[in-house]
Coordinates of C-alpha atoms in Angstrom, one line a residue:
X1 CA 4.6 20.8 -5.2
X2 CA 5.6 20.8 -8.6
X3 CA 5.1 18.2 -11.9
X4 CA 7.0 16.5 -14.9
X5 CA 5.7 15.0 -17.1
X6 CA 6.5 13.6 -21.1
X7 CA 5.5 14.8 -24.2
X8 CA 5.6 16.8 -27.6
X9 CA 6.2 20.1 -26.4
X10 CA 5.8 23.7 -27.9
X11 CA 7.0 25.9 -24.9
X12 CA 8.6 25.3 -21.4
X13 CA 7.2 27.1 -18.4
X14 CA 7.0 27.0 -14.9
X15 CA 5.3 28.2 -11.7
X16 CA 5.2 28.6 -8.4
X17 CA 4.2 25.9 -5.4
X18 CA 2.2 23.3 -7.6
X19 CA 3.3 22.8 -11.3
X20 CA 3.9 20.6 -13.6
X21 CA 6.7 19.9 -16.6
X22 CA 6.9 17.4 -19.1
X23 CA 8.7 15.4 -21.3
X24 CA 8.2 14.2 -25.4
X25 CA 8.8 13.9 -28.6
X26 CA 10.0 17.7 -28.9
X27 CA 13.2 17.8 -26.0
X28 CA 11.6 20.5 -23.9
X29 CA 10.6 20.8 -20.2
X30 CA 7.7 22.9 -19.1
X31 CA 6.5 23.5 -15.5
X32 CA 3.5 25.5 -15.4
X33 CA 1.9 26.9 -11.8
X34 CA -1.2 26.8 -10.2
X35 CA -0.3 29.4 -7.8
X36 CA 0.5 32.8 -9.8
X37 CA 3.3 34.1 -11.9
X38 CA 5.9 32.5 -14.0
X39 CA 9.1 32.2 -12.2
X40 CA 10.9 30.6 -14.9
X41 CA 11.6 29.1 -18.5
X42 CA 14.6 26.6 -20.2
X43 CA 14.5 24.6 -23.5
X44 CA 17.1 21.8 -23.5
X45 CA 19.2 21.2 -26.8
X46 CA 17.3 18.7 -28.8
X47 CA 20.1 16.9 -30.2
X48 CA 21.4 15.9 -26.2
X49 CA 17.6 14.8 -25.9
X50 CA 16.5 13.5 -28.1
X51 CA 19.1 13.0 -30.9
X52 CA 19.3 14.3 -34.3
X53 CA 17.4 16.3 -35.7
X54 CA 13.8 15.1 -37.1
X55 CA 14.2 12.6 -34.0
X56 CA 11.2 12.5 -32.7
X57 CA 11.9 11.5 -28.5
X58 CA 10.5 8.4 -27.1
X59 CA 9.5 7.8 -23.4
X60 CA 9.7 4.8 -20.9
X61 CA 9.1 5.8 -17.6
X62 CA 9.7 8.9 -15.2
X63 CA 10.3 8.8 -11.6
X64 CA 10.5 11.4 -8.8
X65 CA 14.4 9.9 -7.3
X66 CA 14.8 11.6 -3.5
X67 CA 12.9 15.1 -4.6
X68 CA 16.7 15.8 -6.0
X69 CA 16.1 14.8 -9.8
X70 CA 13.6 13.2 -12.3
X71 CA 14.6 9.5 -13.8
X72 CA 13.6 9.2 -17.3
X73 CA 13.8 6.6 -19.6
X74 CA 14.4 6.8 -23.3
X75 CA 14.2 3.1 -24.9
X76 CA 15.2 4.0 -28.7
X77 CA 18.2 5.4 -27.2
X78 CA 19.5 2.5 -24.8
X79 CA 19.8 5.2 -21.7
X80 CA 17.8 6.8 -19.1
X81 CA 18.4 11.0 -18.7
X82 CA 18.4 12.0 -15.0
X83 CA 17.2 15.6 -14.6
X84 CA 17.8 18.0 -11.7
X85 CA 14.8 19.2 -10.5
X86 CA 16.1 22.5 -9.5
X87 CA 18.3 23.6 -12.3
X88 CA 15.8 21.5 -14.9
X89 CA 18.9 20.7 -16.8
X90 CA 20.4 16.9 -17.6
X91 CA 22.7 16.2 -15.5
X92 CA 23.6 12.8 -16.3
X93 CA 23.0 10.0 -18.8
X94 CA 23.4 6.5 -18.1
X95 CA 23.7 3.5 -20.8
X96 CA 21.6 1.0 -20.4
X97 CA 20.8 -2.6 -22.4
X98 CA 18.7 -2.1 -25.0
X99 CA 15.2 -0.8 -24.5
X100 CA 15.3 0.7 -21.2
X101 CA 11.3 0.9 -20.4
X102 CA 10.5 0.1 -17.2
X103 CA 12.0 2.7 -13.7
X104 CA 11.0 1.4 -9.8
X105 CA 13.1 3.5 -7.0
X106 CA 13.7 1.6 -4.1
X107 CA 14.2 4.7 -1.4
X108 CA 15.7 3.1 1.7
X109 CA 18.0 1.2 -0.2
X110 CA 18.7 4.5 -3.1
X111 CA 18.6 2.5 -5.9
X112 CA 16.6 2.6 -9.4
X113 CA 15.6 -0.8 -10.9
X114 CA 15.2 -0.3 -14.8
X115 CA 13.6 -3.1 -16.5
X116 CA 15.5 -3.5 -20.2
X117 CA 12.6 -4.6 -23.1
X118 CA 15.5 -5.5 -25.0
X119 CA 12.7 -5.6 -28.0
X120 CA 9.4 -3.0 -29.2
X121 CA 7.6 -5.9 -28.0
X122 CA 6.2 -6.6 -24.4
X123 CA 8.1 -10.4 -24.4
X124 CA 10.0 -12.1 -21.7
X125 CA 13.2 -12.0 -23.1
X126 CA 13.8 -8.5 -20.9
X127 CA 16.4 -8.1 -18.4
X128 CA 17.2 -6.0 -15.1
X129 CA 20.0 -3.4 -14.1
X130 CA 20.0 -1.4 -11.5
X131 CA 21.8 2.1 -10.3
X132 CA 22.7 2.2 -6.9
X133 CA 23.2 6.1 -5.1
X134 CA 20.4 7.1 -7.1
X135 CA 19.8 10.1 -4.8
X136 CA 23.6 10.9 -4.8
X137 CA 25.4 14.0 -6.7
X138 CA 27.5 11.9 -8.7
X139 CA 27.9 9.6 -12.2
X140 CA 26.1 7.0 -12.7
X141 CA 26.1 3.7 -14.2
X142 CA 24.6 0.3 -14.0
X143 CA 25.0 -2.7 -12.5
X144 CA 23.1 -6.5 -13.3
X145 CA 21.7 -8.9 -10.8
X146 CA 24.0 -12.3 -9.8
X147 CA 24.0 -14.0 -12.9
X148 CA 22.3 -17.1 -12.2
X149 CA 24.6 -20.2 -14.1
X150 CA 27.1 -17.6 -15.9
X151 CA 23.9 -15.9 -17.5
X152 CA 21.8 -12.9 -16.9
X153 CA 18.4 -13.8 -16.1
X154 CA 15.6 -13.4 -18.7
X155 CA 12.3 -11.9 -17.3
X156 CA 9.1 -11.1 -18.2
X157 CA 8.0 -9.1 -15.2
X158 CA 9.8 -7.1 -12.2
X159 CA 7.7 -6.0 -9.2
X160 CA 8.9 -3.5 -7.4
X161 CA 6.9 -2.6 -4.1
X162 CA 6.0 1.1 -4.4
X163 CA 7.2 4.0 -2.8
X164 CA 4.2 6.1 -2.6
X165 CA 3.1 3.2 1.3
X166 CA 2.4 5.6 4.1
X167 CA 4.4 2.9 6.5
X168 CA 7.4 4.7 6.0
X169 CA 9.2 2.6 8.4
X170 CA 8.1 -0.4 6.9
X171 CA 11.5 -1.2 4.3
X172 CA 10.4 -3.9 1.3
X173 CA 13.8 -5.8 0.9
X174 CA 12.4 -8.1 -1.7
X175 CA 11.3 -7.8 -4.9
X176 CA 9.8 -10.3 -7.7
X177 CA 10.4 -11.2 -11.2
X178 CA 8.5 -13.5 -13.5
X179 CA 9.3 -15.9 -16.8
X180 CA 7.2 -16.1 -19.9
X181 CA 4.1 -18.1 -19.2
X182 CA 5.9 -19.9 -15.7
X183 CA 3.3 -20.4 -13.3
X184 CA 5.5 -19.6 -10.5
X185 CA 7.7 -15.7 -9.2
X186 CA 11.6 -15.8 -8.4
X187 CA 12.0 -13.6 -5.8
X188 CA 14.8 -11.1 -5.5
X189 CA 17.0 -9.9 -2.7
X190 CA 17.0 -6.1 -3.6
X191 CA 20.3 -5.0 -1.6
X192 CA 22.4 -7.6 -2.0
X193 CA 20.8 -8.1 -6.2
X194 CA 20.3 -12.1 -6.4
X195 CA 17.7 -13.9 -6.6
X196 CA 17.0 -15.8 -3.2
X197 CA 14.1 -18.3 -3.8
X198 CA 11.2 -19.7 -6.1
X199 CA 7.7 -19.6 -5.4
X200 CA 5.6 -22.2 -7.3
X201 CA 2.2 -21.3 -8.1
X202 CA 1.4 -24.3 -10.3
X203 CA -1.4 -25.4 -8.1
X204 CA -3.4 -22.1 -8.5
X205 CA -2.8 -22.2 -12.6
X206 CA -1.1 -18.4 -11.8
X207 CA 0.7 -16.7 -14.4
X208 CA 1.8 -13.4 -12.3
X209 CA 0.7 -10.5 -14.8
X210 CA 0.6 -7.3 -12.1
X211 CA 1.7 -7.7 -8.3
X212 CA 0.8 -5.5 -5.6
X213 CA 2.6 -5.3 -2.1
X214 CA 0.5 -4.1 1.2
X215 CA 2.6 -2.4 3.7
X216 CA -0.1 -2.8 6.2
X217 CA -0.4 -6.8 6.4
X218 CA 2.6 -7.3 4.9
X219 CA 0.6 -9.2 2.3
X220 CA 1.3 -9.3 -1.7
X221 CA -1.5 -9.2 -4.4
X222 CA -1.9 -10.6 -7.7
X223 CA -3.7 -10.9 -11.1
X224 CA -3.9 -14.2 -12.9
X225 CA -3.7 -15.5 -16.0
X226 CA -3.8 -19.1 -17.3
X227 CA 0.0 -20.1 -19.3
X228 CA -0.3 -19.7 -23.1
X229 CA -4.6 -18.9 -23.2
X230 CA -4.3 -15.7 -20.7
X231 CA -7.4 -16.6 -19.5
X232 CA -8.0 -14.9 -16.4
X233 CA -7.4 -17.2 -13.0
X234 CA -8.0 -14.7 -10.7
X235 CA -5.8 -13.3 -7.8
X236 CA -3.7 -14.8 -5.5
X237 CA -2.5 -13.8 -2.4
X238 CA 0.8 -14.3 -0.7
X239 CA 2.9 -13.2 2.6
X240 CA 5.7 -11.2 1.8
X241 CA 7.8 -13.1 4.5
X242 CA 7.1 -17.1 3.9
X243 CA 5.7 -16.7 -0.2
X244 CA 2.5 -19.0 1.8
X245 CA -0.4 -18.5 -0.5
X246 CA -3.0 -17.5 2.3
X247 CA -6.0 -16.1 0.2
X248 CA -7.8 -16.7 -3.5
X249 CA -10.2 -15.6 -5.2
X250 CA -10.2 -17.4 -8.6
X251 CA -13.4 -15.2 -9.8
X252 CA -12.2 -12.4 -9.8
X253 CA -9.9 -11.0 -12.7
X254 CA -8.3 -7.6 -13.6
X255 CA -5.3 -5.3 -12.3
X256 CA -5.5 -4.1 -8.8
X257 CA -4.6 -1.5 -7.4
X258 CA -3.4 -0.6 -3.4
X259 CA -4.1 2.6 -1.6
X260 CA -1.0 4.3 -0.5
X261 CA -2.6 3.8 3.5
X262 CA -3.1 0.0 2.4
X263 CA -6.1 -0.4 3.6
X264 CA -8.3 -1.1 -0.4
X265 CA -7.1 -2.3 -3.3
X266 CA -9.7 -2.0 -6.3
X267 CA -9.2 -3.8 -9.1
X268 CA -10.1 -2.7 -12.8
X269 CA -11.8 -5.8 -15.2
X270 CA -12.2 -4.2 -18.8
X271 CA -14.1 -6.1 -20.5
X272 CA -15.7 -4.9 -24.3
X273 CA -17.2 -0.9 -24.2
X274 CA -17.3 -1.5 -20.4
X275 CA -15.2 -1.7 -17.2
X276 CA -16.0 -3.0 -13.6
X277 CA -14.2 -1.3 -10.7
X278 CA -14.1 -3.6 -7.8
X279 CA -13.2 -2.6 -4.4
X280 CA -12.1 -4.5 -1.6
X281 CA -10.7 -4.0 2.0
X282 CA -8.0 -4.6 3.2
X283 CA -7.4 -6.8 6.4
X284 CA -4.8 -9.5 8.5
X285 CA -6.9 -11.8 7.3
X286 CA -6.9 -10.9 3.6
X287 CA -9.2 -9.4 1.8
X288 CA -13.3 -8.5 1.9
X289 CA -15.0 -7.7 -0.7
X290 CA -17.0 -4.2 -0.1
X291 CA -18.9 -3.3 -3.5
X292 CA -18.6 -3.5 -6.8
X293 CA -19.0 -0.7 -9.8
X294 CA -19.6 -0.8 -13.6
X295 CA -19.6 2.1 -15.8
X296 CA -19.7 2.3 -19.8
X297 CA -16.3 4.6 -19.6
X298 CA -13.8 2.4 -21.4
X299 CA -10.9 3.4 -18.5
X300 CA -7.2 4.2 -18.7
X301 CA -6.0 4.5 -15.6
X302 CA -6.5 4.6 -12.2
X303 CA -4.9 7.1 -8.8
X304 CA -6.1 7.7 -5.7
X305 CA -6.6 10.8 -4.2
X306 CA -7.2 11.5 0.3
X307 CA -10.7 11.1 1.0
X308 CA -12.2 13.8 2.8
X309 CA -15.0 11.8 4.7
X310 CA -12.7 9.5 6.2
X311 CA -9.3 8.6 7.3
X312 CA -8.2 7.0 3.8
X313 CA -8.6 7.3 0.1
X314 CA -10.9 7.3 -3.0
X315 CA -10.2 6.6 -6.7
X316 CA -10.0 8.7 -9.6
X317 CA -10.6 6.9 -13.2
X318 CA -9.5 8.2 -16.8
X319 CA -11.4 7.5 -19.8
X320 CA -9.8 5.9 -22.6
X321 CA -12.0 7.4 -25.4
X322 CA -14.2 10.2 -23.3
X323 CA -13.5 14.1 -22.1
X324 CA -14.6 12.6 -18.6
X325 CA -13.0 11.7 -15.5
X326 CA -14.9 8.9 -13.1
X327 CA -14.7 10.2 -9.2
X328 CA -15.8 6.7 -6.8
X329 CA -16.4 7.3 -3.2
X330 CA -14.4 4.1 -1.9
X331 CA -16.4 4.1 1.3
X332 CA -20.4 5.0 0.3
X333 CA -19.4 3.5 -3.1
X334 CA -21.3 7.1 -4.6
X335 CA -19.8 7.6 -8.5
X336 CA -19.2 11.0 -9.5
X337 CA -18.1 12.2 -13.4
X338 CA -15.8 15.1 -14.2
X339 CA -16.0 16.5 -17.7
X340 CA -14.1 18.5 -20.7
X341 CA -11.1 17.0 -20.3
X342 CA -10.2 17.4 -23.5
X343 CA -9.2 14.7 -25.9
X344 CA -6.9 11.3 -24.9
X345 CA -4.0 10.9 -27.0
X346 CA -5.1 8.1 -29.6
X347 CA -4.5 4.9 -28.2
X348 CA -2.4 4.2 -31.4
X349 CA 0.3 7.1 -30.6
X350 CA 1.1 5.1 -27.1
X351 CA 4.0 2.9 -26.7
X352 CA 5.4 1.1 -23.7
X353 CA 2.6 -0.2 -21.8
X354 CA 2.3 3.2 -21.3
X355 CA -2.1 4.2 -20.5
X356 CA -3.1 6.3 -23.7
X357 CA -4.8 8.9 -20.3
X358 CA -2.7 8.8 -17.3
X359 CA -3.7 10.5 -14.1
X360 CA -2.0 11.4 -11.7
X361 CA -2.4 12.9 -8.0
X362 CA 0.6 14.6 -6.0
X363 CA 0.4 12.9 -2.7
X364 CA -1.2 12.9 0.2
X365 CA -1.0 16.8 1.6
X366 CA -1.8 17.9 -2.5
X367 CA -5.0 18.7 -3.4
X368 CA -4.6 18.3 -7.3
X369 CA -4.5 15.8 -10.1
X370 CA -3.4 15.7 -13.3
X371 CA -4.3 14.1 -16.6
X372 CA -3.0 14.9 -20.1
X373 CA -5.0 15.2 -23.5
X374 CA -4.4 15.2 -26.7
X375 CA -3.2 19.0 -26.9
X376 CA -3.0 20.0 -23.3
X377 CA -2.4 18.8 -19.7
X378 CA -5.8 19.6 -17.4
X379 CA -5.3 20.3 -14.1
X380 CA -8.5 18.7 -11.9
X381 CA -9.1 19.7 -8.6
X382 CA -10.1 16.9 -6.0
X383 CA -11.5 18.9 -3.2
X384 CA -13.8 20.6 -5.4
X385 CA -14.1 18.0 -8.7
X386 CA -13.5 20.2 -11.0
X387 CA -11.3 21.2 -13.6
X388 CA -8.6 24.2 -12.1
X389 CA -7.1 24.7 -15.5
X390 CA -5.9 23.8 -18.5
X391 CA -2.1 24.3 -20.1
X392 CA -2.2 24.2 -23.8
X393 CA 0.8 23.9 -26.1
X394 CA 1.0 20.5 -25.2
X395 CA 1.4 17.4 -28.3
X396 CA 0.8 14.4 -27.3
X397 CA 2.5 14.1 -23.3
X398 CA 2.8 10.9 -22.3
X399 CA 4.1 10.6 -18.2
X400 CA 3.5 13.0 -15.3
X401 CA 5.8 13.2 -11.9
X402 CA 5.0 14.9 -9.0
X403 CA 7.9 16.6 -7.0
X404 CA 8.0 18.9 -4.2
X405 CA 9.3 22.2 -4.0
X406 CA 10.7 25.2 -1.1
X407 CA 8.8 28.4 -2.3
X408 CA 11.0 31.1 -0.5

C-alpha cells in the first residue's frame, strides 16, 4: 500500500510497500516507506501545480480513484488535478466552477462528484459537478446534474455513499443534497444525474448536516440541526430505498462515523474542552446503544481499524491540541492513549472544513495509520498501538490518501 497527502513540503521521497506522499503549499510530492530503501524522488514544477512563484497551494480534498489516480481539488485555482499513482506526475487538469472543495468517488459508476463552494465560506450557494469515466486514461471534463426549472441547483451539502464500505456487491444508486435551513433532503439518482424526489423532515425539525450510509441494512443515518439556530436535534434513521423515517434519537447529538463493515456507529459529540464518543451497534432493527466514553481530548478526526479481537473494527481518534491519539475498543470500551505524535497544525491554518489533524487508516489489510503533525507525518502501528516512525521535513500537511502498490 501507499499513501498520498497534501502538505507544505520540502522534499519528496518514496519508499516500498506502505508509503506516503503529500501535497501542500509547496508543490512537491512525497512518498515515504514503511519498509526499506527509498525507491524514487520527484518534484513537480511549482508553476504547473500551484501557479506563480510565491503563491501557496491550497488543497480541498484528495481521493483515490480506481487505484490508478489521485484526484486533488485546488479551490483557489478552480480546478481538480489528477495525479498518476504510477508515474507520480499530473496527467490531467479539470476546470470546475468556483472553489471546488469536496470530492466523492462512486467506484461502480466510475464517477467523481465535486461540490464547489463558490465562495471561501461554507454557505448554501454551492454547485455540483460530476466527472465521468474518472478512472479511465482519457481527457476528463465535468458535467452538471440536470437543472431544475432551467437553473443549476444551489445546495448546502452533498452526501454520497462512501466507497470504503466492505459490502462491495451492494451498489448504492442514490445520494442526497441539502439546502440552507431546509428541513429535508433531495434524493439524487447517481446514474442519471438528476433529482428523483424530496424527503420532508419537517416533523422531526431536522436540517441534515452529516449523513452516513449503512450497506448492511440499507440505512441512512443523519445528524440533525434546527434551522437558523443550529441547535442539535439528534439523529434520524431512514430506509435508503423508501426514504421512510424508521428511527429517531432526539437526544443524541454529534457527528456520526460508520465502520467499513456497517456494524458500528461512533458518534462524536464535542463540547467545551471535552468530547464524548457514543458507540452504537447497527442492526436490522436500527441502532442499539452500546456505551459511551468521555475524554478531555478535543477530538479532531476519527478513523476505524480492523479489530484484533473481533471480526469487526475499533476506533482511533486524533486530538486537536495535544500530542495524543486515543484508541477505543468498540467491543469492551477499553481506552488507551498513544503519546508523542507531535504538535498538530494550528486550527487557524486549516481551511475548507478540513480537520487540523486528520488520521487515516490503510484499510482492511494494512496495519498502519498516518496522522499529520505541524512539521511531520507520524506513522502509527495499529497492532502494537505505538508510533512506528516519524517523517520529517513536512510543513503543515493537511490530507492523506492510501493507495495499493504492487511490489515486484
